[in-house]
Short mmCIF file of C-alpha atoms in Angstrom, two decimals:
data_model
loop_
_atom_site.label_atom_id
_atom_site.label_comp_id
_atom_site.label_asym_id
_atom_site.label_seq_id
_atom_site.Cartn_x
_atom_site.Cartn_y
_atom_site.Cartn_z
CA MET A 1 -6.92 -10.21 -7.34
CA ILE A 2 -10.36 -9.13 -8.49
CA PHE A 3 -12.20 -6.23 -6.82
CA ASN A 4 -13.71 -7.03 -3.38
CA ILE A 5 -17.48 -6.77 -3.68
CA CYS A 6 -20.41 -7.73 -1.67
CA GLY A 7 -26.01 -17.46 -6.14
CA HIS A 8 -28.83 -18.19 -8.96
CA ARG A 9 -30.62 -21.47 -8.70
CA PHE A 10 -31.91 -22.04 -5.23
CA LEU A 11 -33.37 -24.62 -2.92
CA TYR A 12 -34.88 -24.08 0.48
CA GLN A 13 -37.02 -26.04 2.89
CA MET A 14 -38.61 -25.15 6.21
CA VAL A 15 -40.05 -28.01 8.22
CA LEU A 16 -43.40 -27.40 9.96
CA LEU A 17 -43.67 -27.66 13.71
CA ALA A 18 -45.47 -31.00 13.48
CA ALA A 19 -42.61 -32.43 11.49
CA MET A 20 -40.12 -31.14 14.03
CA LEU A 21 -42.02 -32.67 16.89
CA SER A 22 -42.18 -35.98 15.07
CA ARG A 23 -38.39 -36.21 15.39
CA GLY A 24 -38.73 -36.54 19.14
CA THR A 25 -39.63 -34.75 22.33
CA ALA A 26 -36.20 -33.06 22.39
CA PHE A 27 -37.58 -30.45 20.02
CA ALA A 28 -40.79 -29.88 21.99
CA GLN A 29 -39.51 -26.61 23.47
CA PHE A 30 -38.91 -25.10 20.01
CA ALA A 31 -41.31 -23.12 17.85
CA GLN A 32 -41.10 -22.94 14.09
CA ALA A 33 -38.65 -20.24 12.98
CA PRO A 34 -40.23 -17.87 10.40
CA VAL A 35 -37.12 -17.71 8.23
CA GLU A 36 -36.08 -18.70 4.74
CA VAL A 37 -33.04 -20.97 4.35
CA ARG A 38 -31.63 -20.94 0.84
CA ILE A 39 -28.62 -22.78 -0.60
CA PRO A 40 -28.06 -21.25 -4.05
CA VAL A 41 -25.44 -23.64 -5.44
CA ALA A 42 -25.05 -27.32 -4.63
CA PRO A 43 -21.59 -28.28 -3.35
CA ARG A 44 -19.44 -31.09 -4.63
CA ALA A 45 -16.61 -32.94 -2.91
CA VAL A 46 -13.20 -31.65 -4.00
CA PRO A 47 -10.02 -33.62 -3.18
CA SER A 48 -7.63 -31.09 -1.68
CA SER A 49 -3.98 -30.73 -0.78
CA ASP A 50 -4.63 -31.22 2.95
CA ASP A 51 -5.48 -34.84 2.03
CA LEU A 52 -9.16 -34.30 2.73
CA SER A 53 -12.09 -33.69 0.45
CA HIS A 54 -14.06 -30.50 1.05
CA LEU A 55 -17.59 -29.32 0.38
CA ALA A 56 -17.78 -25.54 -0.06
CA TYR A 57 -21.14 -23.76 -0.22
CA GLU A 58 -23.15 -20.82 1.06
CA MET A 59 -26.34 -20.73 3.10
CA HIS A 60 -28.57 -17.63 2.88
CA VAL A 61 -30.71 -17.17 6.00
CA SER A 62 -33.43 -14.49 5.80
CA ASN A 63 -35.53 -13.19 8.69
CA PHE A 64 -38.50 -12.52 6.45
CA TYR A 65 -41.28 -10.86 8.48
CA GLN A 66 -41.00 -7.35 9.89
CA SER A 67 -43.15 -8.38 12.86
CA THR A 68 -40.70 -11.08 13.92
CA GLY A 69 -38.13 -8.67 15.25
CA THR A 70 -34.47 -9.57 15.61
CA LEU A 71 -33.58 -13.26 15.71
CA ARG A 72 -30.28 -14.56 17.02
CA LEU A 73 -28.81 -17.56 15.22
CA ARG A 74 -27.37 -19.64 18.03
CA ARG A 75 -26.42 -22.92 16.39
CA VAL A 76 -26.02 -24.54 12.97
CA ALA A 77 -25.68 -28.29 12.54
CA VAL A 78 -25.08 -30.15 9.27
CA PHE A 79 -26.17 -33.76 8.79
CA ALA A 80 -25.11 -36.11 6.01
CA ASP A 81 -27.78 -38.28 4.40
CA ASP A 82 -29.78 -40.08 7.12
CA ALA A 83 -27.18 -39.73 9.86
CA THR A 84 -28.38 -38.72 13.33
CA ALA A 85 -24.93 -37.47 14.39
CA ALA A 86 -23.94 -34.11 12.92
CA LEU A 87 -21.21 -33.93 10.32
CA ALA A 88 -20.40 -30.45 11.65
CA THR A 89 -21.82 -28.24 14.40
CA TYR A 90 -21.26 -24.50 14.91
CA THR A 91 -22.27 -22.78 18.14
CA ALA A 92 -22.95 -19.04 18.52
CA ALA A 93 -19.37 -17.73 18.38
CA GLN A 94 -18.48 -20.20 15.61
CA VAL A 95 -21.49 -19.11 13.55
CA ASN A 96 -20.07 -15.59 13.65
CA GLY A 97 -16.92 -17.02 12.06
CA LEU A 98 -18.95 -18.32 9.11
CA LEU A 99 -19.71 -14.75 8.00
CA ALA A 100 -17.63 -13.04 5.32
CA HIS A 101 -17.34 -10.06 7.67
CA PRO A 102 -17.59 -11.45 11.21
CA ALA A 103 -18.02 -9.19 14.20
CA ASP A 104 -14.73 -8.39 15.94
CA SER A 105 -16.16 -9.74 19.17
CA ALA A 106 -18.50 -12.70 18.75
CA ASP A 107 -21.74 -12.49 20.73
CA ALA A 108 -22.27 -15.60 22.84
CA THR A 109 -26.04 -15.26 22.35
CA GLY A 110 -25.73 -15.73 18.59
CA VAL A 111 -25.49 -13.84 15.31
CA PRO A 112 -28.26 -11.20 15.13
CA ILE A 113 -30.51 -11.16 12.04
CA GLU A 114 -32.74 -8.12 12.05
CA ALA A 115 -36.29 -8.25 10.71
CA GLY A 116 -36.26 -8.11 6.92
CA LYS A 117 -32.52 -8.83 6.74
CA ARG A 118 -30.38 -11.72 5.51
CA VAL A 119 -27.06 -13.22 6.51
CA VAL A 120 -24.89 -15.45 4.32
CA LEU A 121 -22.97 -18.28 5.95
CA PHE A 122 -19.94 -19.82 4.23
CA LEU A 123 -19.51 -23.52 5.00
CA TRP A 124 -16.36 -25.55 4.38
CA LEU A 125 -16.97 -29.17 5.35
CA LYS A 126 -14.38 -31.92 5.65
CA VAL A 127 -14.82 -35.42 4.27
CA PRO A 128 -12.12 -37.87 5.47
CA VAL A 129 -9.99 -39.58 2.85
CA GLY A 130 -11.58 -42.87 1.79
CA SER A 131 -15.03 -41.86 3.01
CA PRO A 132 -17.74 -41.41 0.38
CA ALA A 133 -19.10 -37.91 0.00
CA PRO A 134 -22.64 -37.35 1.31
CA LYS A 135 -25.42 -37.56 -1.24
CA VAL A 136 -27.62 -35.05 0.63
CA LEU A 137 -26.95 -32.47 3.32
CA ARG A 138 -29.59 -31.42 5.87
CA HIS A 139 -29.31 -28.40 8.15
CA GLN A 140 -30.66 -27.64 11.59
CA LEU A 141 -30.66 -23.98 12.68
CA GLU A 142 -31.54 -22.84 16.17
CA PHE A 143 -32.63 -19.25 16.87
CA GLU A 144 -33.52 -17.16 19.89
CA ALA A 145 -36.33 -14.62 19.51
CA ALA A 146 -37.39 -11.79 21.83
CA GLY A 147 -38.08 -12.92 25.37
CA GLY A 148 -35.76 -15.92 25.01
CA VAL A 149 -38.18 -17.96 22.88
CA ARG A 150 -36.29 -20.73 21.06
CA GLN A 151 -37.10 -21.43 17.40
CA LEU A 152 -35.86 -24.06 14.98
CA VAL A 153 -35.56 -24.88 11.31
CA ASP A 154 -34.82 -28.51 10.54
CA GLY A 155 -34.50 -28.97 6.81
CA GLY A 156 -32.57 -26.90 4.29
CA ARG A 157 -31.79 -30.01 2.28
CA ILE A 158 -29.41 -29.84 -0.66
CA ALA A 159 -28.26 -32.65 -2.94
CA VAL A 160 -24.49 -32.88 -3.33
CA GLU A 161 -23.23 -32.82 -6.91
CA ALA A 162 -21.96 -36.29 -7.76
CA ALA A 163 -19.73 -35.36 -10.74
CA PRO A 164 -16.07 -34.84 -9.79
CA PRO A 165 -14.47 -31.47 -10.53
CA LEU A 166 -12.47 -31.09 -13.73
CA ALA A 167 -8.80 -32.07 -13.48
CA LEU A 168 -6.64 -29.44 -15.17
CA GLY A 169 -3.12 -29.13 -16.45
CA ALA A 170 -0.64 -26.63 -15.05
CA PRO A 171 -1.19 -22.91 -15.74
CA PHE A 172 2.61 -22.41 -15.69
CA ARG A 173 5.51 -24.30 -17.19
CA SER A 174 7.64 -24.02 -14.04
CA GLY A 175 8.30 -21.85 -11.01
CA THR A 176 7.21 -21.67 -7.37
CA TRP A 177 3.83 -20.13 -6.59
CA LEU A 178 1.92 -18.86 -3.56
CA VAL A 179 -1.81 -19.69 -3.63
CA GLN A 180 -3.17 -16.38 -2.35
CA ALA A 181 -6.85 -15.71 -1.48
CA GLY A 182 -7.33 -19.32 -2.49
CA PRO A 183 -9.97 -21.98 -1.91
CA GLY A 184 -11.25 -22.47 1.62
CA ASN A 185 -10.87 -18.88 2.85
CA HIS A 186 -14.18 -17.01 2.81
CA LEU A 187 -12.71 -14.07 4.71
CA LEU A 188 -10.77 -12.86 1.68
CA HIS A 189 -11.98 -11.19 -1.49
CA HIS A 190 -12.60 -14.21 -3.73
CA TRP A 191 -15.04 -16.60 -2.07
CA GLY A 192 -16.31 -13.92 0.29
CA SER A 193 -17.44 -11.56 -2.50
CA LEU A 194 -21.01 -11.77 -3.76
CA VAL A 195 -21.82 -10.07 -7.06
CA ALA A 196 -25.27 -8.53 -7.56
CA ALA A 197 -25.88 -7.88 -11.27
CA ASN A 198 -28.89 -8.01 -13.57
CA GLY A 199 -31.14 -9.37 -10.84
CA GLN A 200 -28.85 -12.24 -9.86
CA LEU A 201 -26.57 -12.77 -6.87
CA THR A 202 -23.61 -15.00 -7.66
CA ILE A 203 -20.05 -15.82 -6.57
CA PRO A 204 -17.83 -16.01 -9.66
CA GLN A 205 -14.65 -16.35 -7.57
CA ARG A 206 -15.76 -19.20 -5.29
CA TYR A 207 -12.60 -21.24 -6.03
CA ALA A 208 -10.43 -18.52 -7.62
CA ILE A 209 -6.68 -18.32 -6.98
CA ASP A 210 -4.24 -15.43 -7.17
CA PHE A 211 -0.89 -16.99 -8.11
CA PHE A 212 2.10 -14.98 -6.85
CA GLY A 213 5.48 -16.10 -8.15
CA LEU A 214 8.20 -16.76 -5.55
CA ASP A 215 11.98 -16.79 -5.91
CA ALA A 216 14.40 -19.39 -4.53
CA SER A 217 14.16 -17.84 -1.04
CA GLY A 218 10.35 -17.97 -1.06
CA HIS A 219 9.85 -14.23 -1.59
CA ALA A 220 7.63 -12.56 -4.16
CA VAL A 221 9.69 -9.39 -4.68
CA ARG A 222 13.36 -8.52 -4.44
CA THR A 223 12.74 -5.01 -3.05
CA ALA A 224 12.99 -4.40 0.70
CA ARG A 225 9.63 -4.12 2.41
CA SER A 226 10.27 -0.51 3.39
CA LYS A 227 10.68 0.35 -0.31
CA LEU A 228 7.94 -1.80 -1.83
CA ASN A 229 6.09 1.27 -3.05
CA LYS A 230 9.14 2.02 -5.22
CA SER A 231 9.31 -1.46 -6.76
CA THR A 232 8.74 -2.01 -10.46
CA THR A 233 6.91 -4.89 -12.10
CA SER A 234 10.22 -6.51 -13.06
CA ASP A 235 11.17 -6.70 -9.35
CA TRP A 236 8.42 -9.28 -8.83
CA ALA A 237 9.32 -12.97 -9.22
CA GLY A 238 6.33 -14.03 -11.30
CA PHE A 239 6.27 -11.12 -13.71
CA GLY A 240 6.56 -12.25 -17.33
CA ALA A 241 5.97 -15.96 -16.66
CA GLU A 242 4.33 -17.83 -19.52
CA VAL A 243 0.67 -18.57 -18.82
CA LEU A 244 -0.63 -21.84 -20.25
CA ALA A 245 -3.95 -23.33 -21.27
CA VAL A 246 -5.02 -25.77 -18.55
CA ALA A 247 -7.11 -27.81 -21.00
CA ASP A 248 -8.09 -28.00 -24.65
CA GLY A 249 -10.60 -25.25 -25.37
CA VAL A 250 -11.92 -22.42 -27.48
CA VAL A 251 -11.11 -18.76 -26.82
CA ARG A 252 -14.45 -17.09 -26.11
CA ASP A 253 -13.30 -13.66 -24.97
CA LEU A 254 -10.12 -11.65 -24.44
CA ARG A 255 -8.69 -8.20 -24.16
CA ASP A 256 -5.20 -6.85 -24.80
CA GLY A 257 -3.58 -3.42 -24.75
CA GLU A 258 -4.37 -2.39 -21.16
CA PRO A 259 -1.24 -1.01 -19.43
CA ASN A 260 0.43 -2.58 -16.43
CA HIS A 261 0.01 -0.60 -13.22
CA LYS A 262 2.72 0.43 -10.80
CA PRO A 263 2.94 -2.14 -7.99
CA LEU A 264 1.08 -1.23 -4.80
CA ALA A 265 -0.32 1.98 -6.29
CA SER A 266 -3.90 2.90 -5.43
CA LEU A 267 -6.47 1.91 -8.06
CA PRO A 268 -9.72 3.61 -9.03
CA THR A 269 -12.95 1.94 -7.95
CA PRO A 270 -14.50 0.11 -10.93
CA THR A 271 -17.66 1.70 -12.27
CA ASP A 272 -19.27 -1.71 -12.72
CA LEU A 273 -18.36 -5.37 -12.25
CA THR A 274 -17.40 -6.93 -15.58
CA ASN A 275 -14.41 -8.57 -17.22
CA ARG A 276 -13.47 -5.26 -18.79
CA THR A 277 -13.50 -3.21 -15.62
CA LEU A 278 -11.73 -5.77 -13.41
CA MET A 279 -9.44 -8.09 -15.34
CA GLY A 280 -7.21 -5.85 -17.43
CA ASN A 281 -5.79 -8.02 -20.19
CA PHE A 282 -7.44 -11.41 -20.01
CA VAL A 283 -8.27 -14.64 -21.83
CA VAL A 284 -11.41 -16.72 -21.33
CA LEU A 285 -11.35 -20.33 -22.57
CA GLU A 286 -14.40 -22.56 -22.83
CA ILE A 287 -13.00 -25.94 -21.78
CA ALA A 288 -16.28 -27.85 -21.29
CA PRO A 289 -19.99 -27.09 -21.66
CA ASN A 290 -20.84 -24.23 -19.27
CA CYS A 291 -17.28 -24.21 -17.96
CA PHE A 292 -14.96 -21.28 -18.64
CA ALA A 293 -11.37 -20.78 -17.49
CA THR A 294 -10.42 -17.14 -16.97
CA TYR A 295 -6.86 -15.78 -16.82
CA ALA A 296 -6.64 -12.14 -15.70
CA HIS A 297 -4.06 -9.33 -15.28
CA LEU A 298 -1.89 -10.39 -18.24
CA GLN A 299 0.87 -8.25 -19.77
CA PRO A 300 -0.16 -5.94 -22.58
CA GLY A 301 0.97 -7.18 -25.98
CA SER A 302 1.64 -10.69 -24.68
CA LEU A 303 -1.53 -12.47 -25.80
CA THR A 304 -0.92 -15.12 -28.47
CA VAL A 305 -4.56 -15.99 -29.29
CA LYS A 306 -7.70 -14.41 -30.70
CA VAL A 307 -11.41 -15.05 -30.12
CA GLY A 308 -12.50 -18.29 -31.80
CA ASP A 309 -9.08 -19.93 -31.69
CA ARG A 310 -8.96 -23.57 -30.64
CA VAL A 311 -6.05 -24.18 -28.28
CA ARG A 312 -4.52 -27.32 -26.88
CA ARG A 313 -3.64 -27.94 -23.28
CA GLY A 314 -0.21 -26.45 -22.54
CA ALA A 315 -0.42 -23.77 -25.25
CA ILE A 316 0.96 -20.36 -24.31
CA LEU A 317 -1.84 -17.80 -23.92
CA GLY A 318 0.15 -14.80 -22.72
CA ARG A 319 2.42 -13.63 -19.93
CA LEU A 320 1.77 -12.76 -16.29
CA GLY A 321 1.45 -9.01 -15.74
CA GLN A 322 -0.30 -6.41 -13.62
CA SER A 323 -3.16 -4.96 -15.64
CA GLY A 324 -6.71 -4.31 -14.48
CA ASN A 325 -7.76 -4.31 -10.84
CA SER A 326 -4.47 -5.64 -9.55
CA ASN A 327 -2.13 -4.16 -6.95
CA ALA A 328 0.88 -6.38 -7.72
CA PRO A 329 1.98 -8.76 -10.51
CA HIS A 330 0.10 -12.05 -10.26
CA LEU A 331 -2.23 -14.31 -12.23
CA HIS A 332 -5.89 -14.43 -11.28
CA PHE A 333 -7.30 -17.82 -12.33
CA GLN A 334 -10.82 -19.18 -11.96
CA LEU A 335 -13.37 -21.57 -13.44
CA ALA A 336 -16.96 -20.40 -13.74
CA THR A 337 -20.23 -21.23 -15.47
CA ARG A 338 -20.13 -18.27 -17.88
CA ALA A 339 -17.55 -16.32 -19.86
CA THR A 340 -18.63 -13.13 -18.10
CA PHE A 341 -17.68 -12.16 -14.57
CA GLU A 342 -21.20 -11.10 -13.66
CA GLU A 343 -23.99 -13.72 -13.47
CA SER A 344 -21.48 -16.58 -13.26
CA GLU A 345 -20.91 -19.13 -10.51
CA GLY A 346 -17.41 -20.25 -9.57
CA LEU A 347 -16.68 -23.93 -10.20
CA PRO A 348 -14.27 -26.26 -8.39
CA PHE A 349 -11.29 -27.85 -10.09
CA THR A 350 -8.17 -29.86 -9.36
CA PHE A 351 -4.72 -29.94 -10.95
CA ASP A 352 -3.40 -33.18 -12.41
CA ALA A 353 -0.04 -32.89 -10.67
CA PHE A 354 1.88 -30.49 -8.43
CA HIS A 355 4.19 -30.46 -5.42
CA ARG A 356 3.12 -28.90 -2.13
CA LEU A 357 6.16 -27.13 -0.67
CA GLY A 358 4.54 -25.82 2.51
CA SER A 359 2.59 -22.68 3.35
CA ALA A 360 3.32 -18.99 3.76
CA ALA A 361 1.55 -15.76 4.65
CA ILE A 362 1.42 -13.02 2.04
CA GLY A 363 3.10 -10.63 4.50
CA ASP A 364 6.07 -12.95 4.84
CA VAL A 365 6.65 -13.43 1.11
CA LEU A 366 6.61 -9.63 0.71
CA ASP A 367 9.24 -9.11 3.41
CA ARG A 368 12.75 -10.19 2.46
CA ALA A 369 13.82 -9.83 6.10
CA THR A 370 11.45 -12.67 7.05
CA LYS A 371 12.59 -16.24 6.50
CA VAL A 372 9.95 -18.23 4.63
CA GLN A 373 9.91 -21.73 6.10
CA LEU A 374 9.16 -24.34 3.44
CA LEU A 375 9.35 -28.12 3.61
CA ALA A 376 12.86 -29.53 3.26
CA GLY A 377 13.83 -31.92 0.50
CA PRO A 378 11.88 -33.23 -2.48
CA GLN A 379 8.14 -33.46 -1.95
CA PRO A 380 5.84 -36.13 -3.41
CA VAL A 381 3.72 -35.34 -6.42
CA ARG A 382 0.10 -34.67 -5.55
CA HIS A 383 -2.32 -35.94 -8.12
CA VAL A 384 -5.81 -34.58 -8.82
CA GLN A 385 -6.01 -32.22 -5.86
CA LEU A 386 -6.97 -28.60 -5.28
CA PRO A 387 -4.28 -26.43 -3.63
CA LEU A 388 -5.67 -24.41 -0.74
CA ASP A 389 -5.26 -20.84 0.44
CA GLY A 390 -1.78 -19.95 1.65
CA GLU A 391 -0.02 -22.99 0.22
CA VAL A 392 3.22 -22.84 -1.76
CA ILE A 393 3.36 -25.16 -4.76
CA ASN A 394 5.20 -25.83 -7.99
CA PHE A 395 4.27 -27.62 -11.18
CA LYS A 396 7.64 -29.21 -12.03
#
């Protein structure tokens, strides 16, 4: 887990009223919406463990002019390439669900955007197996202004990255692991956290995973739930597991010597948002140009490498611990465009091979009185896929 906080290149397009009308008389009742639509980072299709490919990206929608007053975003539709049928459509209540912090009760009239304010929508699109990924996405946004006036943006085009995500080796030699706060869940602290630093707004943890080790019964800790606050690090299933290089690379940054914390103890709020205030003991590997793998919350004294070392895939980097901004033993893993936490954008990845054993809620794996239901019998090997939030996997 990295601290919960609220992207860099950008592309936006607003289509003029004449262009909207040229699409047909159906848009004749709409005025041009005076908003900015910005998609900071282009998505790419990622084969995932639900046997679909997914496109994950964020859309920043700004109600720019003070004189406009509050706008209500009533509908968002996404179109692939030149298709006339929408790839995905979200109506008012569903648009609320695209926010990192949705309102408890969705307003049927739409998500309000006050004058001079911005909302960020998190989109997670499905591409059926065997279907080619779109080359370009276009977005249609419908608003309601004061007096019930309807306004429209039809544009917001973004080219989809064609290059496939990197396929990685296993970060562990063995064991069973819960993918917590993992890909596809913008409501949790990884994807849903935007980092503002040095004049840039980025999402370093867009595809980050917190790996919690599980025992043979599917539980993360052997202590009863009522006594979890008295558990020690050694009570947790993953504690001490060897952490491996997922690819050949060069060590670009690290830190050792930070103590493990007591599980579930309160932590101080970081003074700033950097590797050294959040990650405890960590290793950062450069595994491709502008691609850095970060391993955080390692045990003190366990690191086996130093800055500048060249490591091979499968090499031991250290052991899983609970240092830094971490409330229980686990490994925080992510790929990003820079070695630093700030000013970096999270990158997608897949693992060469793993087994999907089912899914589990974090509350269940922390409660030994709850039976964790996993899939029975041997499971097929999944090749070149991204495990998703809440899944239980192993790398045998």
